[in-house]
Amino acid sequence: MASDLLQIGASGARAARAALDVTAQNISNASTEGYVRRSIRLAEVAMSGGYGRLGDISLSGVRIDGVTRNADLFRQSEVRRTGSDSARASAELQGLENTEAAIEQANIFPSITAFETALQRLSADPVDPSLRAAVLEDARTMARTFNIGAQALASVGDGLHFEAADGVEQVNLLAQELGRVNLRLARAVDATSDQTQLLDQRDMLLQRLAGQVDVSTTIAADNTVQVRIGGSGGPVLVSGGTVGSFASATAANGTLSFTVDGSPVTLNAGSLAGKAQALVTLDDTRTRLDAVADALIATVNAVQTAGAALDGSAGQPLFSGSGAAGITLALTSGSQIATAPAGSGVGSRDPTNLDALKAALTGNDISGQMDGLLFSVSSGVASRRTTAKAIDSIAASARIALEQQSGVDLDQEAVDLVRFQQAFQASGKVMQVASTLFDTLLAIR
């Protein structure tokens, strides 16, 4: 009996010591990224009976059944899903904000209104050299603001492409590392510290991967993971130790497409999806800006070539080129502005053609087109900002729920330290009592 009591106490001391070690591990890794709280799993050691023993009281103590991660697969999946949505919204919003800044800071709309104002002032005295020079300078400034706007949009696109290329590289690196973790997990022994550490690495890699692309995961019996991109029906990126190649391609209009081992994939979440969508919006903005520039060129040149310059010669195009990037001032002197109708003599004060130019600009609503473009971009940014805040709030709630379930609570760990210490001391007391009983029995004569 005393011998059994000694073994039971020893098993309890071993279990309490292991629990203290796990608790200390939790405390030391409380701030470690991706660490999931561990707990010791214990099981009763009981024998079915034997010589001189009753089957119902043949107890043999406790044993360590393994180390358990306090992880919830559903909550982890929710964190990945909502985090991926948040990453997409954030990346798209940043791209749209940069697009908005590029358009607004170019000051295209103010330059158009300044040009129209200069034409209005010229109506007071069509032959005044200073007023003609002012119109020409405002026309040059307006063309230059279109150029600046186009260059700024191109810079936004270059930035998005650079970030997307880095994101693609990150996806491939994370996938390679996940494949290596899968191989190690397949060889790991269940419920060991090595396996729990590998599971932490697996989940952290999946979360980082979900920040770049939307992933669909399938966990196998050996805890390895299969990862698909673009939903459950998308191509496989990682399966066991086999890793696919993720790549992107840039179309002529600057938009992005993605493939896995050559198979096309549509991204629905993740920062790469947000950057791709921002590039689509950027292309639309650039197209609309080019349309405004082309409308301006066509409107002004059509009226300009229908009139007569100050020296009586036929009017020449005021602008050359096409699109926002190509528009340039074609005239070199204010005297070349055709304010008079065709056939007018030298120094004509007849402002008929000038009035026709102002009417054409008003009729085609060039400034209104530009204002509409600015409003469309700004409203898009405001809408995406509201959406991003809502999605980020949902993602934050999912992270908090997971943290409460799997994170380290220092208060709880402090309680466990005391509890397991007392259990260790109690087991030591049991062994002391067993030793005393054993010595007493041996001393009986």
CSV table of C-alpha atoms in Angstrom, one decimal:
chain,number,residue,atom,x,y,z
A,1,MET,CA,0.0,0.0,0.0
A,2,ALA,CA,2.7,2.4,1.0
A,3,SER,CA,4.6,1.5,-2.2
A,4,ASP,CA,1.5,2.4,-4.3
A,5,LEU,CA,1.0,5.6,-2.4
A,6,LEU,CA,4.6,6.6,-3.1
A,7,GLN,CA,4.1,5.9,-6.8
A,8,ILE,CA,0.9,7.9,-6.9
A,9,GLY,CA,2.5,10.8,-5.1
A,10,ALA,CA,5.5,10.7,-7.5
A,11,SER,CA,3.2,10.7,-10.6
A,12,GLY,CA,1.4,13.7,-9.2
A,13,ALA,CA,4.6,15.6,-8.6
A,14,ARG,CA,5.8,14.9,-12.1
A,15,ALA,CA,2.4,16.1,-13.5
A,16,ALA,CA,2.5,19.2,-11.4
A,17,ARG,CA,6.0,20.0,-12.4
A,18,ALA,CA,5.2,19.6,-16.1
A,19,ALA,CA,2.1,21.9,-15.6
A,20,LEU,CA,4.4,24.5,-14.0
A,21,ASP,CA,6.8,24.3,-16.9
A,22,VAL,CA,3.9,24.8,-19.4
A,23,THR,CA,2.6,27.7,-17.4
A,24,ALA,CA,6.0,29.3,-17.3
A,25,GLN,CA,6.2,28.8,-21.1
A,26,ASN,CA,2.9,30.6,-21.5
A,27,ILE,CA,4.0,33.5,-19.4
A,28,SER,CA,7.4,33.9,-21.2
A,29,ASN,CA,5.6,33.9,-24.6
A,30,ALA,CA,2.7,36.2,-23.7
A,31,SER,CA,3.9,38.8,-26.2
A,32,THR,CA,5.2,36.4,-28.9
A,33,GLU,CA,3.5,36.8,-32.2
A,34,GLY,CA,1.4,33.8,-33.2
A,35,TYR,CA,1.9,32.0,-29.9
A,36,VAL,CA,-1.2,30.0,-28.8
A,37,ARG,CA,-1.6,29.2,-25.1
A,38,ARG,CA,-0.7,25.7,-24.1
A,39,SER,CA,-2.2,23.6,-21.3
A,40,ILE,CA,-1.2,20.2,-19.9
A,41,ARG,CA,-3.6,17.3,-20.6
A,42,LEU,CA,-3.6,14.7,-17.8
A,43,ALA,CA,-5.1,11.2,-17.7
A,44,GLU,CA,-5.7,8.9,-14.8
A,45,VAL,CA,-3.5,5.8,-14.4
A,46,ALA,CA,-5.5,2.9,-13.1
A,47,MET,CA,-5.0,-0.8,-13.2
A,48,SER,CA,-7.7,-3.4,-13.6
A,49,GLY,CA,-6.7,-5.4,-10.6
A,50,GLY,CA,-4.1,-8.0,-9.5
A,51,TYR,CA,-3.1,-10.3,-6.8
A,52,GLY,CA,-4.3,-9.1,-3.5
A,53,ARG,CA,-6.1,-6.1,-5.0
A,54,LEU,CA,-9.7,-5.1,-5.6
A,55,GLY,CA,-10.4,-4.1,-9.2
A,56,ASP,CA,-12.4,-1.1,-8.2
A,57,ILE,CA,-9.7,0.5,-6.0
A,58,SER,CA,-6.6,-0.4,-7.9
A,59,LEU,CA,-5.4,3.1,-8.6
A,60,SER,CA,-1.9,4.1,-9.9
A,61,GLY,CA,-1.8,7.9,-10.0
A,62,VAL,CA,-1.8,10.3,-13.0
A,63,ARG,CA,0.1,10.6,-16.2
A,64,ILE,CA,0.8,13.3,-18.8
A,65,ASP,CA,-1.4,12.7,-21.8
A,66,GLY,CA,0.1,15.5,-23.9
A,67,VAL,CA,0.3,19.3,-24.4
A,68,THR,CA,-2.8,21.0,-25.8
A,69,ARG,CA,-3.0,24.2,-27.8
A,70,ASN,CA,-6.0,26.3,-26.9
A,71,ALA,CA,-6.8,26.9,-30.5
A,72,ASP,CA,-10.2,27.2,-32.1
A,73,LEU,CA,-10.1,26.3,-35.8
A,74,PHE,CA,-13.4,28.2,-36.5
A,75,ARG,CA,-12.2,31.4,-34.9
A,76,GLN,CA,-8.9,31.1,-36.6
A,77,SER,CA,-10.7,30.8,-39.9
A,78,GLU,CA,-12.8,33.8,-39.1
A,79,VAL,CA,-9.7,35.9,-38.3
A,80,ARG,CA,-8.2,34.9,-41.6
A,81,ARG,CA,-11.3,35.6,-43.6
A,82,THR,CA,-12.1,39.0,-41.9
A,83,GLY,CA,-8.5,39.9,-41.9
A,84,SER,CA,-8.2,39.2,-45.6
A,85,ASP,CA,-11.3,41.3,-46.3
A,86,SER,CA,-9.8,44.1,-44.2
A,87,ALA,CA,-6.5,43.9,-46.0
A,88,ARG,CA,-8.3,44.2,-49.4
A,89,ALA,CA,-10.4,47.2,-48.3
A,90,SER,CA,-7.3,49.0,-46.8
A,91,ALA,CA,-5.2,48.4,-49.9
A,92,GLU,CA,-7.9,49.6,-52.2
A,93,LEU,CA,-8.6,52.6,-50.1
A,94,GLN,CA,-5.0,53.6,-50.1
A,95,GLY,CA,-4.8,53.3,-53.9
A,96,LEU,CA,-7.9,55.4,-54.3
A,97,GLU,CA,-6.7,58.0,-51.9
A,98,ASN,CA,-3.4,58.3,-53.9
A,99,THR,CA,-5.4,58.6,-57.1
A,100,GLU,CA,-7.6,61.3,-55.6
A,101,ALA,CA,-4.5,63.2,-54.4
A,102,ALA,CA,-2.9,62.9,-57.8
A,103,ILE,CA,-5.9,64.5,-59.5
A,104,GLU,CA,-6.6,67.2,-56.9
A,105,GLN,CA,-3.0,68.3,-56.4
A,106,ALA,CA,-2.5,68.8,-60.2
A,107,ASN,CA,-5.0,71.7,-60.0
A,108,ILE,CA,-6.6,70.9,-63.3
A,109,PHE,CA,-10.0,72.2,-62.5
A,110,PRO,CA,-8.7,75.6,-61.2
A,111,SER,CA,-6.6,75.9,-64.4
A,112,ILE,CA,-9.6,75.3,-66.6
A,113,THR,CA,-11.7,78.0,-64.8
A,114,ALA,CA,-8.7,80.3,-64.9
A,115,PHE,CA,-8.5,79.9,-68.7
A,116,GLU,CA,-12.2,80.5,-69.1
A,117,THR,CA,-11.8,83.7,-66.9
A,118,ALA,CA,-8.9,84.9,-69.1
A,119,LEU,CA,-11.1,84.5,-72.2
A,120,GLN,CA,-13.8,86.5,-70.5
A,121,ARG,CA,-11.3,89.3,-69.7
A,122,LEU,CA,-10.1,89.3,-73.3
A,123,SER,CA,-13.6,90.0,-74.5
A,124,ALA,CA,-13.3,93.5,-73.1
A,125,ASP,CA,-10.5,94.3,-75.5
A,126,PRO,CA,-9.7,91.6,-78.0
A,127,VAL,CA,-6.6,93.4,-79.4
A,128,ASP,CA,-4.9,94.1,-76.0
A,129,PRO,CA,-1.5,92.3,-76.1
A,130,SER,CA,-1.3,91.8,-72.4
A,131,LEU,CA,-4.7,90.1,-72.2
A,132,ARG,CA,-3.8,87.9,-75.2
A,133,ALA,CA,-0.6,87.0,-73.4
A,134,ALA,CA,-2.5,86.2,-70.3
A,135,VAL,CA,-4.8,83.8,-72.2
A,136,LEU,CA,-1.9,82.1,-73.8
A,137,GLU,CA,-0.1,81.7,-70.5
A,138,ASP,CA,-3.3,80.3,-68.8
A,139,ALA,CA,-3.6,77.9,-71.8
A,140,ARG,CA,0.0,76.8,-71.2
A,141,THR,CA,-0.7,76.3,-67.5
A,142,MET,CA,-3.8,74.4,-68.2
A,143,ALA,CA,-2.0,72.0,-70.5
A,144,ARG,CA,0.7,71.6,-68.0
A,145,THR,CA,-1.7,70.7,-65.2
A,146,PHE,CA,-3.1,67.9,-67.4
A,147,ASN,CA,0.5,66.7,-67.9
A,148,ILE,CA,1.1,66.8,-64.2
A,149,GLY,CA,-2.1,65.0,-63.5
A,150,ALA,CA,-1.2,62.2,-66.0
A,151,GLN,CA,2.3,61.9,-64.6
A,152,ALA,CA,1.0,61.7,-61.0
A,153,LEU,CA,-1.5,59.0,-62.0
A,154,ALA,CA,1.3,57.1,-63.7
A,155,SER,CA,3.3,57.3,-60.4
A,156,VAL,CA,0.4,56.0,-58.5
A,157,GLY,CA,0.2,53.0,-60.9
A,158,ASP,CA,4.0,52.4,-60.6
A,159,GLY,CA,3.6,52.4,-56.8
A,160,LEU,CA,0.8,49.9,-56.9
A,161,HIS,CA,2.6,47.6,-59.3
A,162,PHE,CA,5.7,47.7,-57.1
A,163,GLU,CA,3.7,46.8,-54.0
A,164,ALA,CA,1.8,44.1,-56.0
A,165,ALA,CA,5.1,42.6,-57.1
A,166,ASP,CA,6.4,42.5,-53.5
A,167,GLY,CA,3.1,40.9,-52.5
A,168,VAL,CA,3.4,38.2,-55.1
A,169,GLU,CA,6.9,37.5,-53.8
A,170,GLN,CA,5.7,37.4,-50.2
A,171,VAL,CA,3.0,34.9,-51.2
A,172,ASN,CA,5.5,32.6,-52.8
A,173,LEU,CA,7.9,32.8,-49.8
A,174,LEU,CA,5.0,32.1,-47.3
A,175,ALA,CA,3.8,29.2,-49.4
A,176,GLN,CA,7.3,27.7,-49.5
A,177,GLU,CA,7.7,28.0,-45.7
A,178,LEU,CA,4.2,26.5,-45.3
A,179,GLY,CA,5.2,23.5,-47.4
A,180,ARG,CA,8.2,22.9,-45.2
A,181,VAL,CA,6.1,23.2,-42.0
A,182,ASN,CA,3.7,20.6,-43.6
A,183,LEU,CA,6.5,18.1,-44.1
A,184,ARG,CA,7.7,18.5,-40.5
A,185,LEU,CA,4.1,18.2,-39.1
A,186,ALA,CA,3.7,15.0,-41.0
A,187,ARG,CA,6.6,13.5,-39.0
A,188,ALA,CA,5.8,15.1,-35.7
A,189,VAL,CA,4.5,13.1,-32.7
A,190,ASP,CA,1.0,14.0,-31.6
A,191,ALA,CA,0.5,16.2,-28.5
A,192,THR,CA,4.2,17.1,-28.2
A,193,SER,CA,5.8,20.5,-27.7
A,194,ASP,CA,7.4,20.2,-31.2
A,195,GLN,CA,4.0,19.6,-32.8
A,196,THR,CA,2.4,22.5,-30.9
A,197,GLN,CA,5.2,24.8,-32.0
A,198,LEU,CA,4.8,23.7,-35.7
A,199,LEU,CA,1.0,24.3,-35.4
A,200,ASP,CA,1.7,27.8,-34.2
A,201,GLN,CA,4.0,28.4,-37.2
A,202,ARG,CA,1.4,26.9,-39.6
A,203,ASP,CA,-1.4,29.1,-38.3
A,204,MET,CA,0.8,32.2,-38.3
A,205,LEU,CA,1.8,31.6,-41.9
A,206,LEU,CA,-1.8,31.0,-42.9
A,207,GLN,CA,-2.8,34.3,-41.4
A,208,ARG,CA,0.0,36.2,-43.1
A,209,LEU,CA,-0.9,34.5,-46.4
A,210,ALA,CA,-4.5,35.5,-45.9
A,211,GLY,CA,-3.4,39.1,-45.6
A,212,GLN,CA,-2.1,39.0,-49.2
A,213,VAL,CA,-4.7,36.7,-50.9
A,214,ASP,CA,-8.0,35.0,-50.0
A,215,VAL,CA,-7.3,31.4,-49.0
A,216,SER,CA,-9.4,28.3,-48.5
A,217,THR,CA,-7.8,25.7,-46.2
A,218,THR,CA,-8.4,22.0,-45.5
A,219,ILE,CA,-6.7,20.5,-42.4
A,220,ALA,CA,-5.7,16.8,-42.8
A,221,ALA,CA,-5.6,14.2,-40.0
A,222,ASP,CA,-1.9,14.7,-39.6
A,223,ASN,CA,-2.5,18.5,-39.1
A,224,THR,CA,-0.9,19.4,-42.5
A,225,VAL,CA,-2.9,22.0,-44.5
A,226,GLN,CA,-4.0,22.3,-48.1
A,227,VAL,CA,-4.3,25.8,-49.3
A,228,ARG,CA,-6.4,27.0,-52.3
A,229,ILE,CA,-6.4,30.6,-53.6
A,230,GLY,CA,-9.6,32.3,-54.8
A,231,GLY,CA,-12.1,30.2,-52.8
A,232,SER,CA,-12.7,26.5,-52.3
A,233,GLY,CA,-12.8,25.9,-56.0
A,234,GLY,CA,-9.6,27.8,-56.8
A,235,PRO,CA,-6.2,26.3,-57.7
A,236,VAL,CA,-4.1,24.6,-55.1
A,237,LEU,CA,-1.2,26.6,-53.9
A,238,VAL,CA,0.1,24.3,-51.1
A,239,SER,CA,-0.6,20.6,-50.6
A,240,GLY,CA,1.6,18.8,-48.2
A,241,GLY,CA,5.2,19.6,-49.2
A,242,THR,CA,4.1,20.5,-52.8
A,243,VAL,CA,4.0,24.2,-53.5
A,244,GLY,CA,2.7,25.9,-56.6
A,245,SER,CA,4.0,29.1,-58.2
A,246,PHE,CA,2.0,32.2,-57.8
A,247,ALA,CA,2.5,35.0,-60.4
A,248,SER,CA,1.0,38.2,-61.7
A,249,ALA,CA,0.7,39.7,-65.2
A,250,THR,CA,0.2,43.4,-66.2
A,251,ALA,CA,-2.2,44.2,-69.1
A,252,ALA,CA,-1.7,47.0,-71.5
A,253,ASN,CA,-4.0,49.3,-69.5
A,254,GLY,CA,-2.0,48.6,-66.3
A,255,THR,CA,-4.5,46.3,-64.6
A,256,LEU,CA,-3.3,43.0,-63.0
A,257,SER,CA,-4.2,39.4,-63.4
A,258,PHE,CA,-3.0,36.4,-61.3
A,259,THR,CA,-2.1,32.8,-61.9
A,260,VAL,CA,-1.1,29.7,-60.0
A,261,ASP,CA,1.1,27.4,-62.0
A,262,GLY,CA,-0.3,29.1,-65.1
A,263,SER,CA,-4.0,28.6,-64.1
A,264,PRO,CA,-5.9,31.9,-63.8
A,265,VAL,CA,-7.2,32.8,-60.4
A,266,THR,CA,-9.6,35.6,-59.3
A,267,LEU,CA,-8.7,37.1,-56.0
A,268,ASN,CA,-11.7,38.2,-53.9
A,269,ALA,CA,-9.8,39.3,-50.8
A,270,GLY,CA,-6.4,40.2,-49.5
A,271,SER,CA,-4.2,43.2,-50.1
A,272,LEU,CA,-3.3,42.0,-53.7
A,273,ALA,CA,-7.0,42.0,-54.6
A,274,GLY,CA,-7.3,45.5,-53.2
A,275,LYS,CA,-4.3,46.7,-55.2
A,276,ALA,CA,-5.7,45.1,-58.4
A,277,GLN,CA,-9.1,46.8,-57.9
A,278,ALA,CA,-7.3,50.1,-57.2
A,279,LEU,CA,-5.5,49.7,-60.6
A,280,VAL,CA,-8.9,49.2,-62.3
A,281,THR,CA,-10.2,52.4,-60.8
A,282,LEU,CA,-6.9,54.1,-61.7
A,283,ASP,CA,-7.3,53.0,-65.3
A,284,ASP,CA,-10.9,54.3,-65.4
A,285,THR,CA,-9.7,57.7,-63.9
A,286,ARG,CA,-6.9,58.0,-66.4
A,287,THR,CA,-9.3,57.2,-69.3
A,288,ARG,CA,-11.8,59.8,-68.1
A,289,LEU,CA,-9.0,62.4,-67.7
A,290,ASP,CA,-7.8,61.7,-71.2
A,291,ALA,CA,-11.4,62.1,-72.4
A,292,VAL,CA,-11.6,65.6,-70.7
A,293,ALA,CA,-8.3,66.6,-72.3
A,294,ASP,CA,-9.3,65.4,-75.7
A,295,ALA,CA,-12.7,67.2,-75.4
A,296,LEU,CA,-10.8,70.4,-74.5
A,297,ILE,CA,-8.4,70.0,-77.4
A,298,ALA,CA,-11.2,69.3,-79.9
A,299,THR,CA,-13.5,72.1,-78.6
A,300,VAL,CA,-10.8,74.8,-78.5
A,301,ASN,CA,-9.1,73.9,-81.8
A,302,ALA,CA,-12.4,73.6,-83.7
A,303,VAL,CA,-13.3,77.2,-82.9
A,304,GLN,CA,-9.8,78.5,-83.1
A,305,THR,CA,-9.3,77.2,-86.7
A,306,ALA,CA,-12.7,78.7,-87.7
A,307,GLY,CA,-11.6,82.3,-86.9
A,308,ALA,CA,-8.9,84.8,-87.8
A,309,ALA,CA,-5.8,85.8,-85.9
A,310,LEU,CA,-4.9,89.4,-85.0
A,311,ASP,CA,-2.9,89.7,-88.3
A,312,GLY,CA,-5.9,88.5,-90.3
A,313,SER,CA,-4.4,85.1,-91.0
A,314,ALA,CA,-6.4,81.9,-90.5
A,315,GLY,CA,-6.5,80.6,-87.0
A,316,GLN,CA,-4.2,77.7,-86.1
A,317,PRO,CA,-4.9,75.0,-83.5
A,318,LEU,CA,-4.3,76.2,-79.9
A,319,PHE,CA,-3.3,72.8,-78.6
A,320,SER,CA,-1.5,69.8,-80.1
A,321,GLY,CA,-1.2,66.2,-78.9
A,322,SER,CA,-3.8,64.0,-77.4
A,323,GLY,CA,-4.8,62.8,-73.9
A,324,ALA,CA,-3.8,64.3,-70.6
A,325,ALA,CA,-0.1,63.3,-71.0
A,326,GLY,CA,0.2,64.6,-74.6
A,327,ILE,CA,-1.6,67.9,-74.6
A,328,THR,CA,0.7,70.8,-75.3
A,329,LEU,CA,0.3,74.5,-76.3
A,330,ALA,CA,0.8,74.9,-80.0
A,331,LEU,CA,0.8,78.7,-80.3
A,332,THR,CA,3.8,80.8,-79.5
A,333,SER,CA,2.3,84.3,-79.5
A,334,GLY,CA,-0.9,85.8,-78.1
A,335,SER,CA,-1.5,87.5,-81.5
A,336,GLN,CA,-2.2,84.1,-82.9
A,337,ILE,CA,-5.4,83.7,-80.9
A,338,ALA,CA,-8.3,83.8,-83.4
A,339,THR,CA,-10.8,86.2,-81.7
A,340,ALA,CA,-12.3,87.5,-84.9
A,341,PRO,CA,-14.4,85.6,-87.5
A,342,ALA,CA,-12.8,84.2,-90.6
A,343,GLY,CA,-12.1,86.8,-93.3
A,344,SER,CA,-11.6,89.7,-90.8
A,345,GLY,CA,-8.9,92.2,-91.5
A,346,VAL,CA,-5.8,93.0,-89.5
A,347,GLY,CA,-6.4,94.2,-86.0
A,348,SER,CA,-10.1,93.4,-86.0
A,349,ARG,CA,-11.9,94.1,-82.7
A,350,ASP,CA,-14.8,91.8,-83.7
A,351,PRO,CA,-15.0,89.2,-80.8
A,352,THR,CA,-17.4,86.9,-82.6
A,353,ASN,CA,-15.0,84.0,-82.7
A,354,LEU,CA,-13.9,84.6,-79.1
A,355,ASP,CA,-17.5,84.5,-78.0
A,356,ALA,CA,-18.0,81.3,-80.0
A,357,LEU,CA,-15.0,79.8,-78.1
A,358,LYS,CA,-16.5,80.7,-74.8
A,359,ALA,CA,-19.9,79.3,-75.8
A,360,ALA,CA,-18.3,76.1,-77.0
A,361,LEU,CA,-16.5,75.6,-73.7
A,362,THR,CA,-19.7,76.2,-71.8
A,363,GLY,CA,-21.8,74.1,-74.2
A,364,ASN,CA,-19.4,71.1,-73.9
A,365,ASP,CA,-19.1,71.8,-70.2
A,366,ILE,CA,-15.4,71.1,-70.1
A,367,SER,CA,-15.0,72.4,-66.5
A,368,GLY,CA,-18.1,70.4,-65.5
A,369,GLN,CA,-16.6,67.2,-66.9
A,370,MET,CA,-13.5,67.8,-64.8
A,371,ASP,CA,-15.6,68.6,-61.8
A,372,GLY,CA,-17.6,65.4,-62.3
A,373,LEU,CA,-14.4,63.4,-62.5
A,374,LEU,CA,-13.2,64.9,-59.2
A,375,PHE,CA,-16.5,64.3,-57.6
A,376,SER,CA,-16.6,60.7,-58.8
A,377,VAL,CA,-13.1,60.0,-57.4
A,378,SER,CA,-13.8,61.7,-54.1
A,379,SER,CA,-17.1,60.0,-53.5
A,380,GLY,CA,-15.5,56.7,-54.3
A,381,VAL,CA,-12.9,57.3,-51.7
A,382,ALA,CA,-15.5,58.4,-49.1
A,383,SER,CA,-17.5,55.3,-49.8
A,384,ARG,CA,-14.5,52.9,-49.6
A,385,ARG,CA,-13.4,54.7,-46.4
A,386,THR,CA,-16.7,53.9,-44.7
A,387,THR,CA,-16.7,50.3,-45.9
A,388,ALA,CA,-13.1,49.9,-44.8
A,389,LYS,CA,-13.9,51.1,-41.3
A,390,ALA,CA,-16.8,48.7,-41.0
A,391,ILE,CA,-14.8,45.7,-42.3
A,392,ASP,CA,-11.9,46.6,-40.0
A,393,SER,CA,-14.3,46.7,-37.0
A,394,ILE,CA,-15.5,43.2,-37.9
A,395,ALA,CA,-11.9,42.0,-38.3
A,396,ALA,CA,-11.0,43.5,-34.9
A,397,SER,CA,-13.9,41.7,-33.2
A,398,ALA,CA,-12.8,38.4,-34.7
A,399,ARG,CA,-9.2,39.0,-33.5
A,400,ILE,CA,-10.4,39.9,-30.0
A,401,ALA,CA,-12.5,36.8,-29.8
A,402,LEU,CA,-9.6,34.6,-30.9
A,403,GLU,CA,-7.3,36.3,-28.4
A,404,GLN,CA,-9.6,35.8,-25.6
A,405,GLN,CA,-9.9,32.1,-26.4
A,406,SER,CA,-6.3,31.3,-27.4
A,407,GLY,CA,-4.2,34.1,-26.0
A,408,VAL,CA,-2.2,34.2,-22.8
A,409,ASP,CA,-4.0,35.8,-19.8
A,410,LEU,CA,-1.3,36.6,-17.3
A,411,ASP,CA,-3.8,36.8,-14.4
A,412,GLN,CA,-5.0,33.2,-15.2
A,413,GLU,CA,-1.4,32.0,-15.5
A,414,ALA,CA,-0.6,33.5,-12.1
A,415,VAL,CA,-3.5,31.6,-10.6
A,416,ASP,CA,-2.3,28.4,-12.3
A,417,LEU,CA,1.2,29.0,-10.9
A,418,VAL,CA,-0.1,28.9,-7.4
A,419,ARG,CA,-2.5,26.0,-8.1
A,420,PHE,CA,0.2,23.8,-9.6
A,421,GLN,CA,2.7,24.8,-7.0
A,422,GLN,CA,0.3,23.7,-4.3
A,423,ALA,CA,-0.4,20.5,-6.2
A,424,PHE,CA,3.4,19.8,-6.4
A,425,GLN,CA,3.7,20.5,-2.6
A,426,ALA,CA,0.7,18.2,-1.9
A,427,SER,CA,2.2,15.4,-4.0
A,428,GLY,CA,5.4,15.8,-2.1
A,429,LYS,CA,3.5,15.5,1.2
A,430,VAL,CA,1.9,12.3,-0.1
A,431,MET,CA,5.3,10.9,-0.8
A,432,GLN,CA,6.5,11.9,2.6
A,433,VAL,CA,3.5,10.2,4.2
A,434,ALA,CA,4.1,7.1,2.1
A,435,SER,CA,7.8,7.0,3.2
A,436,THR,CA,6.8,7.4,6.8
A,437,LEU,CA,4.2,4.5,6.5
A,438,PHE,CA,6.8,2.3,4.8
A,439,ASP,CA,9.4,2.9,7.4
A,440,THR,CA,6.9,2.3,10.2
A,441,LEU,CA,5.8,-1.1,8.6
A,442,LEU,CA,9.5,-2.1,8.3
A,443,ALA,CA,10.0,-1.2,11.9
A,444,ILE,CA,7.3,-3.6,13.2
A,445,ARG,CA,8.7,-6.8,14.8
